[in-house]
Coordinates of C-alpha atoms in Angstrom, one line a residue:
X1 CA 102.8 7.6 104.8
X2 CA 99.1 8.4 103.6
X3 CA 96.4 6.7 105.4
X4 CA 95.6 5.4 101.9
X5 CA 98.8 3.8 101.2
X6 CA 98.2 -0.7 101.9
X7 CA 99.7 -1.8 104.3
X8 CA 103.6 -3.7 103.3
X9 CA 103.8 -1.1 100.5
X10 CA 106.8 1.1 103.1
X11 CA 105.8 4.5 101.5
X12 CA 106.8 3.3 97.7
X13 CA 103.7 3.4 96.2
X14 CA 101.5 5.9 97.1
X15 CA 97.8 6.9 96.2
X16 CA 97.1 11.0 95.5
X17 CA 94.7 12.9 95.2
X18 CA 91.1 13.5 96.6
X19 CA 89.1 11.3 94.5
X20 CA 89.1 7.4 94.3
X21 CA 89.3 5.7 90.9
X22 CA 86.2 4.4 89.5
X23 CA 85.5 1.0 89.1
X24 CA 84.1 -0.1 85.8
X25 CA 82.2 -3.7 84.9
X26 CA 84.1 -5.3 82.3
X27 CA 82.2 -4.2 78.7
X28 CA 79.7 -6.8 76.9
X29 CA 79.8 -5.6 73.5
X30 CA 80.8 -8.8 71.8
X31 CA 77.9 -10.5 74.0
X32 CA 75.4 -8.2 72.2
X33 CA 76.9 -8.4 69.1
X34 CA 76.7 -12.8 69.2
X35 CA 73.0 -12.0 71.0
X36 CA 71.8 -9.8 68.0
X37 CA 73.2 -12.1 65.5
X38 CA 71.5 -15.2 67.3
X39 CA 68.1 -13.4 67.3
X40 CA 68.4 -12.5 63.7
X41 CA 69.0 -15.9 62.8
X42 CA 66.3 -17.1 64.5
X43 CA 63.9 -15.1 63.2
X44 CA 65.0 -16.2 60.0
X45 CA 65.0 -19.6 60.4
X46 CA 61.5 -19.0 61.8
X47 CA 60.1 -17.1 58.7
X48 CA 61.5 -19.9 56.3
X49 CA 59.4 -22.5 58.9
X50 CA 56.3 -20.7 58.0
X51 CA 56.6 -20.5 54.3
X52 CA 57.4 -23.9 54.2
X53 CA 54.4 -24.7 56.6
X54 CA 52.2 -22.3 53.8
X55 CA 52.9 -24.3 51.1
X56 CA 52.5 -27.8 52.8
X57 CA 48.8 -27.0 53.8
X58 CA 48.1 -24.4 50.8
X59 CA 50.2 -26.4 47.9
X60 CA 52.1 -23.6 46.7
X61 CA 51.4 -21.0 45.3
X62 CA 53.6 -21.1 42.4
X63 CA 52.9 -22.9 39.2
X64 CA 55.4 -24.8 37.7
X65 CA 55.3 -25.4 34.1
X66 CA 56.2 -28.7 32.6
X67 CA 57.9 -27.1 29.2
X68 CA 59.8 -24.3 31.2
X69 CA 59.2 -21.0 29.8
X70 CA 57.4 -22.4 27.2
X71 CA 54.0 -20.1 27.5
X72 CA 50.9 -22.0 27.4
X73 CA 50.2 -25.4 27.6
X74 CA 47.5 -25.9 25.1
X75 CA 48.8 -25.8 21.4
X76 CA 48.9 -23.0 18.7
X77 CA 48.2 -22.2 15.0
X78 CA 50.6 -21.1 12.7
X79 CA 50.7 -17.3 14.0
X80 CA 49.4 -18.2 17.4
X81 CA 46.2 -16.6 16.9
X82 CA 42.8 -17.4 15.9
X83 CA 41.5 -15.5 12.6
X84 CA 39.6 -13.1 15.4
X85 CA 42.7 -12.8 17.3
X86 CA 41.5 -15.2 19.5
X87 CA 45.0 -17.3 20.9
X88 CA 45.7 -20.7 19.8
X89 CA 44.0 -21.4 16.6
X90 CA 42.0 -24.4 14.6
X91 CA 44.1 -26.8 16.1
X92 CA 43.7 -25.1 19.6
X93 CA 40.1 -25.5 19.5
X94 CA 40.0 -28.8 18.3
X95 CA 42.0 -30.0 21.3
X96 CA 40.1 -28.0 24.0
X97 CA 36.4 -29.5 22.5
X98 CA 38.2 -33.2 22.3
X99 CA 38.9 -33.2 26.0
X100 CA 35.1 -31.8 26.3
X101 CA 33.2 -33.6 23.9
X102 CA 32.0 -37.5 24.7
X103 CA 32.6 -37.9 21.2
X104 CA 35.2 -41.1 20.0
X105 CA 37.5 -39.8 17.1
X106 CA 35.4 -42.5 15.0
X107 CA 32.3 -41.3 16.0
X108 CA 32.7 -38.1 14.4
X109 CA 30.2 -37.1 12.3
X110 CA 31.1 -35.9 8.1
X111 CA 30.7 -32.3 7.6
X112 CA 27.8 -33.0 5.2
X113 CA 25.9 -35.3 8.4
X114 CA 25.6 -31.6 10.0
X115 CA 23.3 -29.0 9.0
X116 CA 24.2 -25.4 9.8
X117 CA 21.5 -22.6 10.2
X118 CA 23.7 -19.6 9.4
X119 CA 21.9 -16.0 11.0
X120 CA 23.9 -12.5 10.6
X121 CA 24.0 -10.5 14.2
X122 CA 25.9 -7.6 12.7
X123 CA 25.8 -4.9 10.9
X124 CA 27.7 -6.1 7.7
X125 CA 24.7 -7.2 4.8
X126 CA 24.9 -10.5 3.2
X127 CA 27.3 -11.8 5.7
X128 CA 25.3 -14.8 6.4
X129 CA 24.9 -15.6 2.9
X130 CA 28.4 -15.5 2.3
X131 CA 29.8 -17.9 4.8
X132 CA 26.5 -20.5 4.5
X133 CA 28.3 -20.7 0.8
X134 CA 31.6 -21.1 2.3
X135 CA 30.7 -24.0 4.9
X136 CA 28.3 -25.5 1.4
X137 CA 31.6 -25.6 -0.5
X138 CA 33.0 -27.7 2.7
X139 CA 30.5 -30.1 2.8
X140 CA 28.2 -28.9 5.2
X141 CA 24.4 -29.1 4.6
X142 CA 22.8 -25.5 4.7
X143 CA 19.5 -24.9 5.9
X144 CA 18.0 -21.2 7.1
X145 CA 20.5 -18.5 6.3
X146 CA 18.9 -15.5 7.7
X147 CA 19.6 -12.5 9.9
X148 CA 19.7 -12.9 13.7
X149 CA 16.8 -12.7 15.9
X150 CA 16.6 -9.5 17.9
X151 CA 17.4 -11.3 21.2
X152 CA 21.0 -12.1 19.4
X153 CA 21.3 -9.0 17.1
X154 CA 24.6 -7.1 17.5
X155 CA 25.0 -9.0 20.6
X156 CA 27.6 -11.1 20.1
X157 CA 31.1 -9.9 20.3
X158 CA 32.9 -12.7 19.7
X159 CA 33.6 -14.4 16.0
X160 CA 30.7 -16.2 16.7
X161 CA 27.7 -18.3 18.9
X162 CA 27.5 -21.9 18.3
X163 CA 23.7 -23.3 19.7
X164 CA 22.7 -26.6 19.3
X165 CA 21.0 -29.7 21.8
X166 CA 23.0 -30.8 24.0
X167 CA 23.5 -33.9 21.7
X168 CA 26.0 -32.1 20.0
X169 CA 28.5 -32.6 22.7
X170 CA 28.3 -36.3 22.4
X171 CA 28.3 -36.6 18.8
X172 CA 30.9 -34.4 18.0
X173 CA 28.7 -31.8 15.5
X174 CA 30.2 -28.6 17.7
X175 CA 33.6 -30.1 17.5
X176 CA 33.6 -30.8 13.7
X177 CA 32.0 -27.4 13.0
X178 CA 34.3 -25.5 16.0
X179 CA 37.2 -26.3 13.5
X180 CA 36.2 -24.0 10.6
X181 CA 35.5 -20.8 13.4
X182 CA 37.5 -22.0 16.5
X183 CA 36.9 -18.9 18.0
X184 CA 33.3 -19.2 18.5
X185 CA 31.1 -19.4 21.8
X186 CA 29.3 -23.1 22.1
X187 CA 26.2 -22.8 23.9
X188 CA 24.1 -25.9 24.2
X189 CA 20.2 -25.3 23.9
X190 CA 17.2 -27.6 24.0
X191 CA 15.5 -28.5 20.6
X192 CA 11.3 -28.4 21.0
X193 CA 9.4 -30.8 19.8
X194 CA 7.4 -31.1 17.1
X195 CA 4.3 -31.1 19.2
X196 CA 5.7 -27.4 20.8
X197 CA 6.4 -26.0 16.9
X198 CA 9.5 -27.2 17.1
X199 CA 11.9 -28.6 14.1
X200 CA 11.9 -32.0 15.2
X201 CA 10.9 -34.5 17.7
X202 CA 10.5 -38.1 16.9
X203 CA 11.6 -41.0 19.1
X204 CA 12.5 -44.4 18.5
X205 CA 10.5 -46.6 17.1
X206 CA 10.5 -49.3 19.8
X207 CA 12.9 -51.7 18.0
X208 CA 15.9 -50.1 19.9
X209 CA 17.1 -48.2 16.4
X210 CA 17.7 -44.4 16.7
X211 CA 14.7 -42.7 14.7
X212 CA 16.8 -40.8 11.5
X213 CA 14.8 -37.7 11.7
X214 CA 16.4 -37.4 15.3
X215 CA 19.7 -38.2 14.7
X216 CA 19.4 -35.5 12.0
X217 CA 17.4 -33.2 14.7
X218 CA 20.7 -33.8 17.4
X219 CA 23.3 -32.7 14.4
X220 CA 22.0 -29.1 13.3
X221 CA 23.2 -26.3 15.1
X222 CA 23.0 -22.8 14.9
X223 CA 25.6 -21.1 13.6
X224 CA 25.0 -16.6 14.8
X225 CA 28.0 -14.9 13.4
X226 CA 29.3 -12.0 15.9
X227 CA 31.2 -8.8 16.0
X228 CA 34.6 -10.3 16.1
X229 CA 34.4 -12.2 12.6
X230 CA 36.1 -11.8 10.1
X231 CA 36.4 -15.4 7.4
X232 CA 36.3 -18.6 8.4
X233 CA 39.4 -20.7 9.2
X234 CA 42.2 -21.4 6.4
X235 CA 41.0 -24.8 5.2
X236 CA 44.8 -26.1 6.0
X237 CA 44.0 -25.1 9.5
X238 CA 40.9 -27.3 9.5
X239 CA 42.5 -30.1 8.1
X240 CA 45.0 -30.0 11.1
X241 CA 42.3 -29.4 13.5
X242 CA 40.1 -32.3 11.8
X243 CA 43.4 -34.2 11.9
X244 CA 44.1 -33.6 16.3
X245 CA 40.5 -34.9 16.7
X246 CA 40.8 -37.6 15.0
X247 CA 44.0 -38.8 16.8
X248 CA 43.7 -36.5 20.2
X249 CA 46.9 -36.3 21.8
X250 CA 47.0 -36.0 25.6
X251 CA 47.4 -32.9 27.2
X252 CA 51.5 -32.3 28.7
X253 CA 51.7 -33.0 32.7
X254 CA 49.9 -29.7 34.6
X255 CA 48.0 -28.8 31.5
X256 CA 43.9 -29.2 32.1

């Protein structure tokens, strides 16, 4: 019997050879496997805890519009465009200067209350002459019609420049006139006083009562016609937009 045979065995099982077996540790492949899994998950778990952490301290950063897909808040003309391809239209502008303008829609002043100075900063001739008539036959009064100043001349791109006191705001004159070129630039400017060589300049006459040469003086605004015009806006446009400032609706939840 081999020296390698157990004890008790009595020869019948025997161990040959010159080698011993080997030994192996039982495999852990399906601990990896559940230990890789676990990790993943983790890290997951942990990415979706830091987005969420993201958006509680930054707010989001996704938009979500109240109308769906519906594009942009603010409303639109007929074809969606201003006349200078502008987006939105008459009515557009009429409800972006209502939300700007300290104006109440009974406050607003009559087209013929405003008087428009009309000056040409292109290149096209009689330009200014042309629309002063147009905005005439709308009720607007007319006063200089002229070509632009050099510091404006063929340096406006847009339909037009809009410049008036900052009275206009209040009043509503850059509202009333926005709606007949809504795609216009509104730049308020102060009015010198007589005294300076100004237009106008008269205060009240101590009885509390607005002096009418001022109101007058806080209603006429400069109207410089740019690069980008083309003809004023379809009168049924400006009855619409006349129409939204009159009875402003207000703005859909998200829209500013």
């Amino acid at each position: 019997m081999s020296m390698l045979t157990p004890p008790g065995m009595g020869g019948k099982y025997r161990i040959t050879g010159d080698s011993y077996p080997r030994m192996r540790r039982p495999r852990r492949r399906r601990r990896i496997v559940a230990a890789s899994v676990a990790a993943t998950a983790a890290l997951g778990v942990l990415s979706w805890g830091t987005v969420q952490l993201l958006d509680a301290f930054t707010g989001g950063g996704t938009t979500v519009r109240a109308a769906g897909d519906g594009g942009e808040c603010e409303p639109a003309g007929d074809d969606g465009n201003d006349r200078d391809g502008t987006k939105g239209g008459a009515s557009a502008a009429a409800a972006r200067s209502t939300e700007n303008s300290g104006a109440s829609p009974a406050a607003l002043p009559k087209p013929s209350a405003i008087t428009v100075n009309v000056y040409n900063a292109t290149t096209r001739g009689g330009l200014a002459r042309k629309t002063a008539d147009a905005l005439e036959k709308r009720g607007f009064t007319i006063g200089e019609v002229a070509n632009a100043p050099a510091s404006l001349d063929k340096k406006v791109k847009k339909a037009g420049l809009l410049m008036g006191p900052p009275a206009a705001y209040r009043n509503g004159a850059f509202d009333v006139l926005l709606t007949q070129l809504p795609g216009a630039e509104v730049r308020a400017v102060e009015r010198k006083t007589s005294e300076d060589g100004g237009k106008t300049g008269k205060t009240d006459g101590g009885d509390g009562r607005k002096d009418p040469e001022k109101n007058a003086a806080e209603r006429e605004i400069d109207l410089v016609i740019g690069k980008a015009f083309k003809a004023l806006a379809e009168e049924k446009d400006v009855r619409k937009a006349m129409a939204a400032l009159a009875s402003p609706s207000p703005s859909p939840s998200g829209c500013r």
